[in-house]
Amino acid sequence: MRVIAGEARRLRLVTPEGNETRPTQDRIKETLFNMLQNDVPGAVFVDVFAGSGGIGIEALSRGAKKAYFIENNIKAVKCINQNLQTTKFEDRATVLKQDVLVGLKNVKETEVDIIFCDPPYESGLYERTFALLSKMPYVTEYTMLIAECSLDMDLSVFEDNGFEIVKEKRYKTNQHVFMKKSV
């Protein structure tokens, strides 16, 4: 896995061994950030279920002013910290080694621009995570939320929690769902 573009372009990132995390493939990450290219510079970015931190680090490399990484797995947190050292982004990053429901409460911002959420697909964590996000004061009508999920996921979980789906990008094995808070 590597950083695709920006300040840290081509730098290799480490990932935790085993199957506990599923790093987003470089090709899919590139497509995602091509879609977000005008939104990332200067943004506050939150990488939820961050794994090795590849998505948040890509955002920093492309000009995000700050990124939060929320991850509970100790091996993954070690990878995030190592990757932040490699890319020299430690000063613009906050790593929260916490359960997502605690970590989301520890994002200390008045407004977050982009939230990327990639929980284990069959975990039931989408419901709890988006229910909490709907109550967070930093999630405004301008915040872009992106969920990575399976192709067959019932997307009503997002709408049931007060989010409006604005775009879906489907790939061979998964999809990105872009949404905003319903007003």
PDB file of C-alpha atoms in Angstrom:
ATOM      1  CA  MET A   1       0.000   0.000   0.000  1.00  0.00           C
ATOM      2  CA  ARG A   2       1.259   3.471  -0.819  1.00  0.00           C
ATOM      3  CA  VAL A   3       0.303   7.143  -0.792  1.00  0.00           C
ATOM      4  CA  ILE A   4      -1.145   7.913  -4.240  1.00  0.00           C
ATOM      5  CA  ALA A   5      -0.664  11.693  -4.594  1.00  0.00           C
ATOM      6  CA  GLY A   6       0.372  14.906  -2.884  1.00  0.00           C
ATOM      7  CA  GLU A   7       3.189  15.707  -0.448  1.00  0.00           C
ATOM      8  CA  ALA A   8       3.890  12.078   0.507  1.00  0.00           C
ATOM      9  CA  ARG A   9       3.337  10.632  -2.969  1.00  0.00           C
ATOM     10  CA  ARG A  10       4.777   7.143  -3.547  1.00  0.00           C
ATOM     11  CA  LEU A  11       5.727   6.554   0.098  1.00  0.00           C
ATOM     12  CA  ARG A  12       4.998   2.993   1.203  1.00  0.00           C
ATOM     13  CA  LEU A  13       2.701   2.440   4.173  1.00  0.00           C
ATOM     14  CA  VAL A  14       2.761  -0.509   6.541  1.00  0.00           C
ATOM     15  CA  THR A  15      -0.386  -2.511   7.287  1.00  0.00           C
ATOM     16  CA  PRO A  16      -1.176  -4.822  10.206  1.00  0.00           C
ATOM     17  CA  GLU A  17      -0.564  -8.508   9.589  1.00  0.00           C
ATOM     18  CA  GLY A  18      -3.576 -10.796   9.468  1.00  0.00           C
ATOM     19  CA  ASN A  19      -7.151 -10.261   8.332  1.00  0.00           C
ATOM     20  CA  GLU A  20      -8.346  -7.922  11.085  1.00  0.00           C
ATOM     21  CA  THR A  21      -8.125  -4.890   8.785  1.00  0.00           C
ATOM     22  CA  ARG A  22      -8.920  -4.573   5.079  1.00  0.00           C
ATOM     23  CA  PRO A  23      -6.825  -1.771   3.581  1.00  0.00           C
ATOM     24  CA  THR A  24      -8.652   0.034   0.782  1.00  0.00           C
ATOM     25  CA  GLN A  25      -7.011  -0.948  -2.490  1.00  0.00           C
ATOM     26  CA  ASP A  26      -4.859   1.746  -4.105  1.00  0.00           C
ATOM     27  CA  ARG A  27      -7.060   1.796  -7.223  1.00  0.00           C
ATOM     28  CA  ILE A  28     -10.221   2.382  -5.180  1.00  0.00           C
ATOM     29  CA  LYS A  29      -8.461   4.939  -2.959  1.00  0.00           C
ATOM     30  CA  GLU A  30      -7.352   6.836  -6.059  1.00  0.00           C
ATOM     31  CA  THR A  31     -10.914   6.881  -7.449  1.00  0.00           C
ATOM     32  CA  LEU A  32     -12.274   8.074  -4.084  1.00  0.00           C
ATOM     33  CA  PHE A  33      -9.800  10.937  -3.837  1.00  0.00           C
ATOM     34  CA  ASN A  34     -10.323  11.938  -7.460  1.00  0.00           C
ATOM     35  CA  MET A  35     -13.972  12.431  -6.503  1.00  0.00           C
ATOM     36  CA  LEU A  36     -12.964  14.442  -3.399  1.00  0.00           C
ATOM     37  CA  GLN A  37     -10.084  16.420  -4.906  1.00  0.00           C
ATOM     38  CA  ASN A  38     -11.750  19.825  -4.513  1.00  0.00           C
ATOM     39  CA  ASP A  39     -12.984  19.123  -0.971  1.00  0.00           C
ATOM     40  CA  VAL A  40      -9.801  17.863   0.714  1.00  0.00           C
ATOM     41  CA  PRO A  41      -7.421  20.883   0.673  1.00  0.00           C
ATOM     42  CA  GLY A  42      -7.776  22.697   4.008  1.00  0.00           C
ATOM     43  CA  ALA A  43     -10.291  20.148   5.337  1.00  0.00           C
ATOM     44  CA  VAL A  44     -10.654  18.579   8.759  1.00  0.00           C
ATOM     45  CA  PHE A  45     -10.844  14.846   7.971  1.00  0.00           C
ATOM     46  CA  VAL A  46     -11.933  11.997  10.269  1.00  0.00           C
ATOM     47  CA  ASP A  47     -10.893   8.421   9.400  1.00  0.00           C
ATOM     48  CA  VAL A  48     -13.194   6.129  11.415  1.00  0.00           C
ATOM     49  CA  PHE A  49     -12.148   2.460  11.761  1.00  0.00           C
ATOM     50  CA  ALA A  50      -8.854   3.777  10.399  1.00  0.00           C
ATOM     51  CA  GLY A  51      -6.948   0.473  10.118  1.00  0.00           C
ATOM     52  CA  SER A  52      -3.437   1.410   8.946  1.00  0.00           C
ATOM     53  CA  GLY A  53      -4.509   5.032   8.417  1.00  0.00           C
ATOM     54  CA  GLY A  54      -4.124   4.954   4.643  1.00  0.00           C
ATOM     55  CA  ILE A  55      -7.254   7.001   3.902  1.00  0.00           C
ATOM     56  CA  GLY A  56      -6.559   9.754   6.441  1.00  0.00           C
ATOM     57  CA  ILE A  57      -2.896   9.897   5.405  1.00  0.00           C
ATOM     58  CA  GLU A  58      -3.938  10.247   1.767  1.00  0.00           C
ATOM     59  CA  ALA A  59      -6.153  13.175   2.825  1.00  0.00           C
ATOM     60  CA  LEU A  60      -3.219  14.811   4.653  1.00  0.00           C
ATOM     61  CA  SER A  61      -0.949  14.247   1.658  1.00  0.00           C
ATOM     62  CA  ARG A  62      -3.514  15.986  -0.545  1.00  0.00           C
ATOM     63  CA  GLY A  63      -3.727  19.051   1.691  1.00  0.00           C
ATOM     64  CA  ALA A  64      -6.135  18.328   4.559  1.00  0.00           C
ATOM     65  CA  LYS A  65      -5.170  20.620   7.439  1.00  0.00           C
ATOM     66  CA  LYS A  66      -5.914  18.007  10.116  1.00  0.00           C
ATOM     67  CA  ALA A  67      -6.902  14.348  10.344  1.00  0.00           C
ATOM     68  CA  TYR A  68      -8.276  12.272  13.191  1.00  0.00           C
ATOM     69  CA  PHE A  69      -7.685   8.517  13.144  1.00  0.00           C
ATOM     70  CA  ILE A  70     -10.086   6.447  15.262  1.00  0.00           C
ATOM     71  CA  GLU A  71      -8.969   2.841  15.701  1.00  0.00           C
ATOM     72  CA  ASN A  72      -9.210   0.379  18.597  1.00  0.00           C
ATOM     73  CA  ASN A  73      -6.846  -2.387  17.392  1.00  0.00           C
ATOM     74  CA  ILE A  74      -3.391  -1.925  18.962  1.00  0.00           C
ATOM     75  CA  LYS A  75      -1.530  -3.428  15.968  1.00  0.00           C
ATOM     76  CA  ALA A  76      -3.357  -1.072  13.620  1.00  0.00           C
ATOM     77  CA  VAL A  77      -2.646   1.940  15.875  1.00  0.00           C
ATOM     78  CA  LYS A  78       1.068   1.076  15.805  1.00  0.00           C
ATOM     79  CA  CYS A  79       0.887   1.030  11.989  1.00  0.00           C
ATOM     80  CA  ILE A  80      -0.903   4.395  11.927  1.00  0.00           C
ATOM     81  CA  ASN A  81       1.785   5.947  14.131  1.00  0.00           C
ATOM     82  CA  GLN A  82       4.573   4.415  12.045  1.00  0.00           C
ATOM     83  CA  ASN A  83       2.922   5.620   8.820  1.00  0.00           C
ATOM     84  CA  LEU A  84       2.525   9.132  10.247  1.00  0.00           C
ATOM     85  CA  GLN A  85       6.250   9.155  11.089  1.00  0.00           C
ATOM     86  CA  THR A  86       7.157   7.925   7.590  1.00  0.00           C
ATOM     87  CA  THR A  87       5.045  10.642   5.961  1.00  0.00           C
ATOM     88  CA  LYS A  88       6.010  13.299   8.549  1.00  0.00           C
ATOM     89  CA  PHE A  89       2.361  14.182   9.232  1.00  0.00           C
ATOM     90  CA  GLU A  90       2.385  13.683  13.035  1.00  0.00           C
ATOM     91  CA  ASP A  91       1.860  17.408  13.673  1.00  0.00           C
ATOM     92  CA  ARG A  92      -1.414  17.420  11.679  1.00  0.00           C
ATOM     93  CA  ALA A  93      -2.792  14.137  13.040  1.00  0.00           C
ATOM     94  CA  THR A  94      -4.639  13.023  16.162  1.00  0.00           C
ATOM     95  CA  VAL A  95      -4.700   9.263  16.761  1.00  0.00           C
ATOM     96  CA  LEU A  96      -7.466   8.077  19.092  1.00  0.00           C
ATOM     97  CA  LYS A  97      -6.884   4.476  20.226  1.00  0.00           C
ATOM     98  CA  GLN A  98     -10.467   4.074  21.301  1.00  0.00           C
ATOM     99  CA  ASP A  99     -13.686   2.333  20.533  1.00  0.00           C
ATOM    100  CA  VAL A 100     -15.450   4.267  17.777  1.00  0.00           C
ATOM    101  CA  LEU A 101     -18.321   5.352  20.029  1.00  0.00           C
ATOM    102  CA  VAL A 102     -15.825   6.905  22.471  1.00  0.00           C
ATOM    103  CA  GLY A 103     -13.479   8.206  19.785  1.00  0.00           C
ATOM    104  CA  LEU A 104     -16.202  10.106  17.928  1.00  0.00           C
ATOM    105  CA  LYS A 105     -16.984  11.980  21.157  1.00  0.00           C
ATOM    106  CA  ASN A 106     -13.311  12.994  21.413  1.00  0.00           C
ATOM    107  CA  VAL A 107     -13.122  14.788  18.069  1.00  0.00           C
ATOM    108  CA  LYS A 108     -12.555  18.344  19.280  1.00  0.00           C
ATOM    109  CA  GLU A 109     -13.720  20.442  16.339  1.00  0.00           C
ATOM    110  CA  THR A 110     -16.585  22.861  15.780  1.00  0.00           C
ATOM    111  CA  GLU A 111     -17.034  21.479  12.270  1.00  0.00           C
ATOM    112  CA  VAL A 112     -15.617  18.484  10.416  1.00  0.00           C
ATOM    113  CA  ASP A 113     -15.482  18.632   6.628  1.00  0.00           C
ATOM    114  CA  ILE A 114     -15.163  14.947   5.674  1.00  0.00           C
ATOM    115  CA  ILE A 115     -15.805  11.757   7.652  1.00  0.00           C
ATOM    116  CA  PHE A 116     -14.755   8.430   6.143  1.00  0.00           C
ATOM    117  CA  CYS A 117     -16.218   5.349   7.838  1.00  0.00           C
ATOM    118  CA  ASP A 118     -15.167   1.778   7.003  1.00  0.00           C
ATOM    119  CA  PRO A 119     -16.267  -0.659   9.725  1.00  0.00           C
ATOM    120  CA  PRO A 120     -16.115  -4.430   9.296  1.00  0.00           C
ATOM    121  CA  TYR A 121     -18.965  -5.029   6.854  1.00  0.00           C
ATOM    122  CA  GLU A 122     -21.005  -7.578   8.804  1.00  0.00           C
ATOM    123  CA  SER A 123     -20.376  -6.069  12.240  1.00  0.00           C
ATOM    124  CA  GLY A 124     -23.601  -4.134  12.811  1.00  0.00           C
ATOM    125  CA  LEU A 125     -21.444  -1.080  13.542  1.00  0.00           C
ATOM    126  CA  TYR A 126     -22.914   1.086  10.772  1.00  0.00           C
ATOM    127  CA  GLU A 127     -26.143   1.561  12.750  1.00  0.00           C
ATOM    128  CA  ARG A 128     -24.467   2.552  16.015  1.00  0.00           C
ATOM    129  CA  THR A 129     -21.826   4.710  14.332  1.00  0.00           C
ATOM    130  CA  PHE A 130     -24.242   6.711  12.180  1.00  0.00           C
ATOM    131  CA  ALA A 131     -26.751   7.048  15.029  1.00  0.00           C
ATOM    132  CA  LEU A 132     -23.983   8.692  17.075  1.00  0.00           C
ATOM    133  CA  LEU A 133     -22.709  10.788  14.143  1.00  0.00           C
ATOM    134  CA  SER A 134     -26.213  12.209  13.659  1.00  0.00           C
ATOM    135  CA  LYS A 135     -25.966  13.683  17.192  1.00  0.00           C
ATOM    136  CA  MET A 136     -22.417  15.069  16.987  1.00  0.00           C
ATOM    137  CA  PRO A 137     -22.348  18.898  16.857  1.00  0.00           C
ATOM    138  CA  TYR A 138     -19.386  18.898  14.439  1.00  0.00           C
ATOM    139  CA  VAL A 139     -21.474  17.068  11.812  1.00  0.00           C
ATOM    140  CA  THR A 140     -23.205  19.937  10.036  1.00  0.00           C
ATOM    141  CA  GLU A 141     -25.213  20.235   6.836  1.00  0.00           C
ATOM    142  CA  TYR A 142     -21.866  20.882   5.082  1.00  0.00           C
ATOM    143  CA  THR A 143     -20.093  17.747   6.342  1.00  0.00           C
ATOM    144  CA  MET A 144     -19.534  15.042   3.711  1.00  0.00           C
ATOM    145  CA  LEU A 145     -19.828  11.529   5.147  1.00  0.00           C
ATOM    146  CA  ILE A 146     -18.557   8.552   3.177  1.00  0.00           C
ATOM    147  CA  ALA A 147     -19.264   4.944   4.097  1.00  0.00           C
ATOM    148  CA  GLU A 148     -17.387   2.058   2.554  1.00  0.00           C
ATOM    149  CA  CYS A 149     -19.678  -0.957   2.554  1.00  0.00           C
ATOM    150  CA  SER A 150     -20.623  -4.149   0.744  1.00  0.00           C
ATOM    151  CA  LEU A 151     -22.550  -3.995  -2.518  1.00  0.00           C
ATOM    152  CA  ASP A 152     -25.610  -5.669  -0.994  1.00  0.00           C
ATOM    153  CA  MET A 153     -25.870  -3.541   2.147  1.00  0.00           C
ATOM    154  CA  ASP A 154     -29.276  -2.056   2.948  1.00  0.00           C
ATOM    155  CA  LEU A 155     -28.565   1.680   2.747  1.00  0.00           C
ATOM    156  CA  SER A 156     -31.694   2.638   4.691  1.00  0.00           C
ATOM    157  CA  VAL A 157     -29.523   2.574   7.844  1.00  0.00           C
ATOM    158  CA  PHE A 158     -28.106   5.941   6.751  1.00  0.00           C
ATOM    159  CA  GLU A 159     -31.453   7.515   5.905  1.00  0.00           C
ATOM    160  CA  ASP A 160     -32.974   6.159   9.145  1.00  0.00           C
ATOM    161  CA  ASN A 161     -30.297   8.109  11.047  1.00  0.00           C
ATOM    162  CA  GLY A 162     -30.967  11.407   9.290  1.00  0.00           C
ATOM    163  CA  PHE A 163     -28.548  11.312   6.367  1.00  0.00           C
ATOM    164  CA  GLU A 164     -29.363  11.914   2.717  1.00  0.00           C
ATOM    165  CA  ILE A 165     -27.462   9.843   0.153  1.00  0.00           C
ATOM    166  CA  VAL A 166     -26.059  12.162  -2.495  1.00  0.00           C
ATOM    167  CA  LYS A 167     -23.960   9.715  -4.510  1.00  0.00           C
ATOM    168  CA  GLU A 168     -23.005   6.048  -4.715  1.00  0.00           C
ATOM    169  CA  LYS A 169     -19.853   4.733  -6.369  1.00  0.00           C
ATOM    170  CA  ARG A 170     -19.915   0.978  -6.923  1.00  0.00           C
ATOM    171  CA  TYR A 171     -16.819  -1.145  -7.488  1.00  0.00           C
ATOM    172  CA  LYS A 172     -16.450  -4.884  -8.161  1.00  0.00           C
ATOM    173  CA  THR A 173     -16.584  -5.950  -4.514  1.00  0.00           C
ATOM    174  CA  ASN A 174     -17.782  -2.933  -2.508  1.00  0.00           C
ATOM    175  CA  GLN A 175     -19.085   0.624  -2.741  1.00  0.00           C
ATOM    176  CA  HIS A 176     -18.670   4.136  -1.377  1.00  0.00           C
ATOM    177  CA  VAL A 177     -21.835   5.898  -0.262  1.00  0.00           C
ATOM    178  CA  PHE A 178     -21.598   9.704  -0.033  1.00  0.00           C
ATOM    179  CA  MET A 179     -24.079  11.494   2.183  1.00  0.00           C
ATOM    180  CA  LYS A 180     -24.945  14.734   3.934  1.00  0.00           C
ATOM    181  CA  LYS A 181     -27.039  15.412   7.009  1.00  0.00           C
ATOM    182  CA  SER A 182     -30.703  15.876   6.067  1.00  0.00           C
ATOM    183  CA  VAL A 183     -31.947  19.392   6.795  1.00  0.00           C
TER     184      VAL A 183
END
